[in-house]
GROMACS .gro file of C-alpha atoms in nm:
model
  279
    1MET     CA    1  19.554 -16.918   5.648
    2ARG     CA    2  19.185 -16.978   5.598
    3ARG     CA    3  18.944 -16.683   5.571
    4ARG     CA    4  18.764 -16.758   5.898
    5ASP     CA    5  19.095 -16.730   6.082
    6TYR     CA    6  19.105 -16.358   5.995
    7VAL     CA    7  18.783 -16.278   6.183
    8PRO     CA    8  18.924 -16.309   6.542
    9LEU     CA    9  19.231 -16.106   6.442
   10VAL     CA   10  19.018 -15.827   6.298
   11LEU     CA   11  18.803 -15.823   6.611
   12LEU     CA   12  19.108 -15.809   6.839
   13GLY     CA   13  19.254 -15.523   6.637
   14GLY     CA   14  18.930 -15.326   6.664
   15ILE     CA   15  18.913 -15.376   7.040
   16ALA     CA   16  19.274 -15.260   7.084
   17ALA     CA   17  19.209 -14.945   6.878
   18PHE     CA   18  18.899 -14.870   7.086
   19ILE     CA   19  19.097 -14.900   7.411
   20VAL     CA   20  19.369 -14.662   7.284
   21VAL     CA   21  19.115 -14.401   7.174
   22GLN     CA   22  18.924 -14.419   7.505
   23GLY     CA   23  19.250 -14.387   7.703
   24LYS     CA   24  19.337 -14.066   7.520
   25GLU     CA   25  18.988 -13.926   7.575
   26MET     CA   26  19.001 -14.005   7.949
   27GLY     CA   27  19.342 -13.841   7.976
   28ARG     CA   28  19.212 -13.525   7.810
   29ASP     CA   29  18.908 -13.529   8.041
   30ARG     CA   30  19.125 -13.556   8.356
   31ALA     CA   31  19.347 -13.275   8.235
   32SER     CA   32  19.048 -13.049   8.174
   33ARG     CA   33  18.925 -13.108   8.531
   34ARG     CA   34  19.256 -13.027   8.701
   35PRO     CA   35  19.245 -12.693   8.886
   36ALA     CA   36  19.431 -12.425   8.700
   37LYS     CA   37  19.757 -12.316   8.857
   38THR     CA   38  19.715 -11.975   9.021
   39GLN     CA   39  19.988 -11.719   8.990
   40ALA     CA   40  20.107 -11.542   9.300
   41SER     CA   41  19.958 -11.197   9.345
   42ALA     CA   42  20.186 -10.928   9.217
   43SER     CA   43  20.114 -10.698   9.510
   44VAL     CA   44  20.037 -10.709   9.879
   45ALA     CA   45  19.794 -10.474  10.048
   46ILE     CA   46  19.917 -10.329  10.374
   47GLU     CA   47  19.735 -10.096  10.614
   48PRO     CA   48  19.906  -9.848  10.844
   49GLN     CA   49  19.882  -9.899  11.218
   50GLY     CA   50  19.655  -9.652  11.394
   51VAL     CA   51  19.411  -9.590  11.107
   52SER     CA   52  19.046  -9.600  11.207
   53ASP     CA   53  18.801  -9.827  11.026
   54SER     CA   54  18.624  -9.534  10.862
   55THR     CA   55  18.944  -9.375  10.730
   56ARG     CA   56  19.158  -9.683  10.684
   57ALA     CA   57  19.418  -9.628  10.417
   58SER     CA   58  19.523  -9.915  10.196
   59ALA     CA   59  19.806  -9.941   9.952
   60ALA     CA   60  19.969 -10.198   9.728
   61ILE     CA   61  20.340 -10.251   9.702
   62THR     CA   62  20.521 -10.513   9.504
   63ALA     CA   63  20.582 -10.843   9.675
   64ALA     CA   64  20.954 -10.814   9.613
   65GLY     CA   65  20.966 -10.486   9.804
   66ALA     CA   66  20.693 -10.555  10.059
   67ARG     CA   67  20.784 -10.474  10.418
   68SER     CA   68  20.601 -10.491  10.746
   69ILE     CA   69  20.512 -10.143  10.859
   70ASP     CA   70  20.621 -10.218  11.215
   71VAL     CA   71  20.928 -10.439  11.217
   72LEU     CA   72  21.103 -10.388  11.549
   73PRO     CA   73  21.449 -10.236  11.498
   74PRO     CA   74  21.746 -10.390  11.681
   75VAL     CA   75  21.783 -10.285  12.043
   76GLU     CA   76  22.104 -10.097  12.117
   77LEU     CA   77  22.318 -10.233  12.400
   78ARG     CA   78  22.425  -9.956  12.636
   79PRO     CA   79  22.586 -10.057  12.967
   80SER     CA   80  22.445  -9.893  13.280
   81GLY     CA   81  22.515  -9.888  13.649
   82GLU     CA   82  22.172 -10.031  13.732
   83PRO     CA   83  22.207 -10.331  13.967
   84PRO     CA   84  22.126 -10.666  13.807
   85PRO     CA   85  21.783 -10.809  13.887
   86THR     CA   86  21.737 -11.090  14.135
   87ARG     CA   87  21.636 -11.390  13.931
   88ASP     CA   88  21.554 -11.755  13.970
   89ASP     CA   89  21.502 -11.916  13.631
   90ALA     CA   90  21.272 -12.187  13.767
   91ALA     CA   91  21.063 -11.927  13.951
   92VAL     CA   92  21.043 -11.716  13.634
   93ARG     CA   93  20.915 -12.013  13.435
   94ASP     CA   94  20.658 -12.095  13.704
   95LYS     CA   95  20.535 -11.736  13.720
   96ILE     CA   96  20.493 -11.724  13.343
   97HIS     CA   97  20.312 -12.058  13.347
   98ASP     CA   98  20.072 -11.945  13.621
   99ASN     CA   99  19.995 -11.601  13.473
  100VAL     CA  100  20.033 -11.630  13.096
  101GLY     CA  101  19.662 -11.681  13.032
  102GLY     CA  102  19.504 -11.380  12.868
  103THR     CA  103  19.841 -11.236  12.764
  104TYR     CA  104  20.055 -11.242  12.450
  105LEU     CA  105  20.383 -11.282  12.637
  106PRO     CA  106  20.469 -11.599  12.436
  107ALA     CA  107  20.450 -11.395  12.114
  108ILE     CA  108  20.684 -11.134  12.265
  109LEU     CA  109  20.933 -11.398  12.376
  110LYS     CA  110  20.931 -11.552  12.029
  111GLU     CA  111  20.976 -11.212  11.862
  112GLN     CA  112  21.258 -11.110  12.098
  113ASP     CA  113  21.449 -11.440  12.108
  114GLN     CA  114  21.328 -11.520  12.463
  115MET     CA  115  21.449 -11.184  12.594
  116LEU     CA  116  21.236 -10.964  12.821
  117LEU     CA  117  21.305 -10.590  12.834
  118ARG     CA  118  21.159 -10.353  13.091
  119TRP     CA  119  21.233 -10.044  13.295
  120PRO     CA  120  21.379 -10.083  13.644
  121GLU     CA  121  21.169 -10.004  13.949
  122ARG     CA  122  21.175  -9.640  14.048
  123GLN     CA  123  21.010  -9.571  14.380
  124ARG     CA  124  21.093  -9.201  14.388
  125GLU     CA  125  21.176  -9.105  14.031
  126ALA     CA  126  20.936  -9.098  13.740
  127LEU     CA  127  21.023  -9.184  13.382
  128ARG     CA  128  21.110  -8.852  13.222
  129VAL     CA  129  20.932  -8.793  12.891
  130TRP     CA  130  21.028  -8.522  12.642
  131ILE     CA  131  20.800  -8.443  12.346
  132GLU     CA  132  20.921  -8.226  12.058
  133ARG     CA  133  20.694  -7.925  12.018
  134ASN     CA  134  20.879  -7.671  11.802
  135VAL     CA  135  20.829  -7.841  11.468
  136THR     CA  136  20.852  -7.668  11.130
  137PHE     CA  137  20.739  -7.953  10.903
  138PRO     CA  138  20.436  -7.875  10.683
  139ASP     CA  139  20.097  -7.982  10.823
  140PHE     CA  140  20.224  -8.015  11.180
  141GLN     CA  141  19.934  -7.951  11.416
  142PRO     CA  142  19.983  -7.807  11.768
  143ASN     CA  143  19.761  -8.077  11.915
  144TYR     CA  144  19.986  -8.360  11.796
  145PRO     CA  145  20.207  -8.335  12.108
  146VAL     CA  146  19.891  -8.316  12.318
  147VAL     CA  147  19.749  -8.645  12.189
  148ALA     CA  148  20.093  -8.807  12.227
  149GLU     CA  149  20.111  -8.692  12.589
  150HIS     CA  150  19.760  -8.822  12.652
  151ALA     CA  151  19.870  -9.166  12.528
  152PHE     CA  152  20.112  -9.183  12.822
  153ASP     CA  153  19.817  -9.116  13.054
  154GLU     CA  154  19.631  -9.406  12.894
  155TRP     CA  155  19.918  -9.648  12.962
  156LYS     CA  156  19.942  -9.525  13.319
  157GLU     CA  157  19.569  -9.586  13.365
  158ALA     CA  158  19.619  -9.930  13.208
  159GLY     CA  159  19.841 -10.029  13.500
  160PHE     CA  160  20.195  -9.926  13.410
  161PRO     CA  161  20.365  -9.933  13.752
  162LEU     CA  162  20.591  -9.631  13.705
  163ARG     CA  163  20.501  -9.264  13.689
  164PHE     CA  164  20.561  -9.037  13.390
  165ASP     CA  165  20.695  -8.685  13.418
  166ILE     CA  166  20.671  -8.462  13.109
  167VAL     CA  167  20.991  -8.257  13.097
  168THR     CA  168  21.121  -7.971  12.882
  169ASP     CA  169  21.487  -8.076  12.896
  170ARG     CA  170  21.562  -8.333  12.628
  171PRO     CA  171  21.910  -8.447  12.745
  172SER     CA  172  21.774  -8.553  13.086
  173SER     CA  173  21.480  -8.749  12.946
  174ASP     CA  174  21.433  -9.126  12.933
  175ILE     CA  175  21.172  -9.140  12.657
  176GLN     CA  176  21.165  -8.895  12.368
  177ILE     CA  177  20.904  -8.833  12.100
  178LEU     CA  178  21.027  -8.679  11.775
  179TRP     CA  179  20.846  -8.595  11.451
  180THR     CA  180  20.942  -8.660  11.094
  181ASP     CA  181  20.772  -8.540  10.779
  182GLN     CA  182  20.765  -8.888  10.624
  183PHE     CA  183  20.959  -9.212  10.653
  184PRO     CA  184  21.188  -9.310  10.362
  185ALA     CA  185  21.041  -9.506  10.076
  186ASN     CA  186  21.243  -9.816  10.171
  187ASP     CA  187  21.052  -9.824  10.503
  188GLY     CA  188  20.735  -9.914  10.317
  189LEU     CA  189  20.421  -9.783  10.488
  190ARG     CA  190  20.582  -9.717  10.824
  191ILE     CA  191  20.439  -9.419  11.014
  192GLY     CA  192  20.601  -9.478  11.353
  193VAL     CA  193  20.908  -9.644  11.503
  194THR     CA  194  21.065  -9.689  11.847
  195ASN     CA  195  21.439  -9.726  11.896
  196LYS     CA  196  21.533  -9.861  12.239
  197SER     CA  197  21.851  -9.909  12.436
  198ARG     CA  198  21.899 -10.170  12.706
  199ASP     CA  199  22.183 -10.255  12.940
  200GLN     CA  200  22.368 -10.580  12.995
  201ASN     CA  201  22.088 -10.715  13.218
  202GLY     CA  202  21.789 -10.629  13.000
  203TRP     CA  203  21.692 -10.309  13.183
  204LEU     CA  204  21.569 -10.044  12.941
  205VAL     CA  205  21.793  -9.738  12.940
  206SER     CA  206  21.626  -9.512  12.684
  207ALA     CA  207  21.363  -9.504  12.412
  208GLU     CA  208  21.324  -9.271  12.116
  209ILE     CA  209  20.989  -9.268  11.936
  210THR     CA  210  20.960  -9.111  11.592
  211LEU     CA  211  20.616  -9.035  11.450
  212ALA     CA  212  20.542  -8.934  11.090
  213LEU     CA  213  20.321  -8.644  10.986
  214HIS     CA  214  20.243  -8.787  10.642
  215ASP     CA  215  20.178  -9.136  10.513
  216ARG     CA  216  20.359  -9.295  10.221
  217SER     CA  217  20.135  -9.121   9.967
  218GLY     CA  218  20.200  -8.780  10.124
  219ARG     CA  219  19.863  -8.739  10.293
  220PRO     CA  220  19.869  -8.564  10.633
  221LEU     CA  221  19.784  -8.792  10.926
  222SER     CA  222  19.490  -8.691  11.143
  223PRO     CA  223  19.530  -8.642  11.519
  224GLU     CA  224  19.333  -8.965  11.568
  225ILE     CA  225  19.583  -9.162  11.363
  226VAL     CA  226  19.878  -8.992  11.535
  227ALA     CA  227  19.724  -9.084  11.871
  228GLY     CA  228  19.689  -9.447  11.762
  229VAL     CA  229  20.047  -9.469  11.642
  230ALA     CA  230  20.175  -9.297  11.957
  231ARG     CA  231  19.977  -9.539  12.175
  232HIS     CA  232  20.133  -9.836  11.994
  233GLU     CA  233  20.488  -9.704  11.994
  234ILE     CA  234  20.474  -9.606  12.362
  235GLY     CA  235  20.383  -9.968  12.430
  236HIS     CA  236  20.711 -10.065  12.264
  237ALA     CA  237  20.896  -9.801  12.467
  238LEU     CA  238  20.761  -9.961  12.788
  239GLY     CA  239  20.891 -10.304  12.685
  240LEU     CA  240  20.598 -10.463  12.505
  241GLY     CA  241  20.642 -10.645  12.176
  242HIS     CA  242  20.374 -10.737  11.925
  243SER     CA  243  20.046 -10.917  11.979
  244THR     CA  244  19.894 -11.148  11.719
  245ASP     CA  245  19.538 -11.036  11.802
  246THR     CA  246  19.387 -10.756  11.593
  247LEU     CA  247  19.191 -10.631  11.897
  248ASP     CA  248  19.508 -10.535  12.085
  249VAL     CA  249  19.688 -10.201  12.064
  250MET     CA  250  20.014 -10.391  12.019
  251TYR     CA  251  19.898 -10.572  11.705
  252PRO     CA  252  20.135 -10.452  11.427
  253LYS     CA  253  19.853 -10.293  11.225
  254SER     CA  254  19.623 -10.216  11.515
  255THR     CA  255  19.322  -9.993  11.453
  256THR     CA  256  19.176 -10.010  11.803
  257PRO     CA  257  19.170  -9.685  12.005
  258VAL     CA  258  19.147  -9.869  12.337
  259ILE     CA  259  19.419 -10.049  12.532
  260SER     CA  260  19.279 -10.400  12.558
  261ALA     CA  261  19.255 -10.639  12.851
  262ALA     CA  262  19.531 -10.848  12.691
  263ASP     CA  263  19.754 -10.539  12.657
  264LYS     CA  264  19.701 -10.466  13.028
  265ALA     CA  265  19.755 -10.827  13.137
  266THR     CA  266  20.074 -10.859  12.932
  267LEU     CA  267  20.214 -10.533  13.068
  268HIS     CA  268  20.130 -10.644  13.424
  269LEU     CA  269  20.300 -10.982  13.378
  270LEU     CA  270  20.605 -10.824  13.215
  271TYR     CA  271  20.662 -10.606  13.522
  272MET     CA  272  20.621 -10.904  13.755
  273LEU     CA  273  20.926 -11.062  13.592
  274PRO     CA  274  21.293 -10.973  13.589
  275PRO     CA  275  21.439 -10.859  13.257
  276GLY     CA  276  21.678 -11.077  13.061
  277LEU     CA  277  21.677 -11.412  12.893
  278VAL     CA  278  21.398 -11.653  12.986
  279LYS     CA  279  21.561 -11.996  13.006
   0.00000   0.00000   0.00000
């Protein structure tokens, strides 16, 4: 091969080497501009329901053990002699459609598998409420039962259609409020819970509310926080589920001290409807 034939080959080889080098550099440049993978946070901050903005407590628990502080417990089925409600499924759907605006009834239906729970009408009898008062737990304050009782007045003023009667006889009561020093560690940051019973038709039969005196860290809860938790849990006892709006009392971690317009509208609509499965 003649000498001048080598020149094009040398040039081609140089060009190929340049392309390879530039490709590697571009690859490294793209890699350096990729967003770094973020690791999941090792903890989740959760705030207790009923804590005011100025005294809001926060805590971190591991993601593996994180729990909502207000997961609704299963409702116990307890047959009763209450007559079944008169219902027309099409009429129920129409009534919901016409009145659902300004309420969180859809969130309740989703949370409760399309089931509505409520107390039956009582024209002459009030709902009997018993509140535990002889409590020996440390840091129990005598005004705790008072603020809990006042929360029932607030729901009555909000439009609850039945009357409340505070009684001293626990066995004859419909709704009970009990106190516990502190919820177990496996309940996360829970400071209140409502256990309800309903009959075969969806009528509520009983409700037992338990309120804590101390939070997860052992700090005593103020009367303002106890009032907030009682207000929320009484809403559950009346048949309300959770709202998705932070401004409502029935938001799982609500900090509002006022029963909202949406709370009132949802309660009103609930008691316009028969209990049971919405089809």
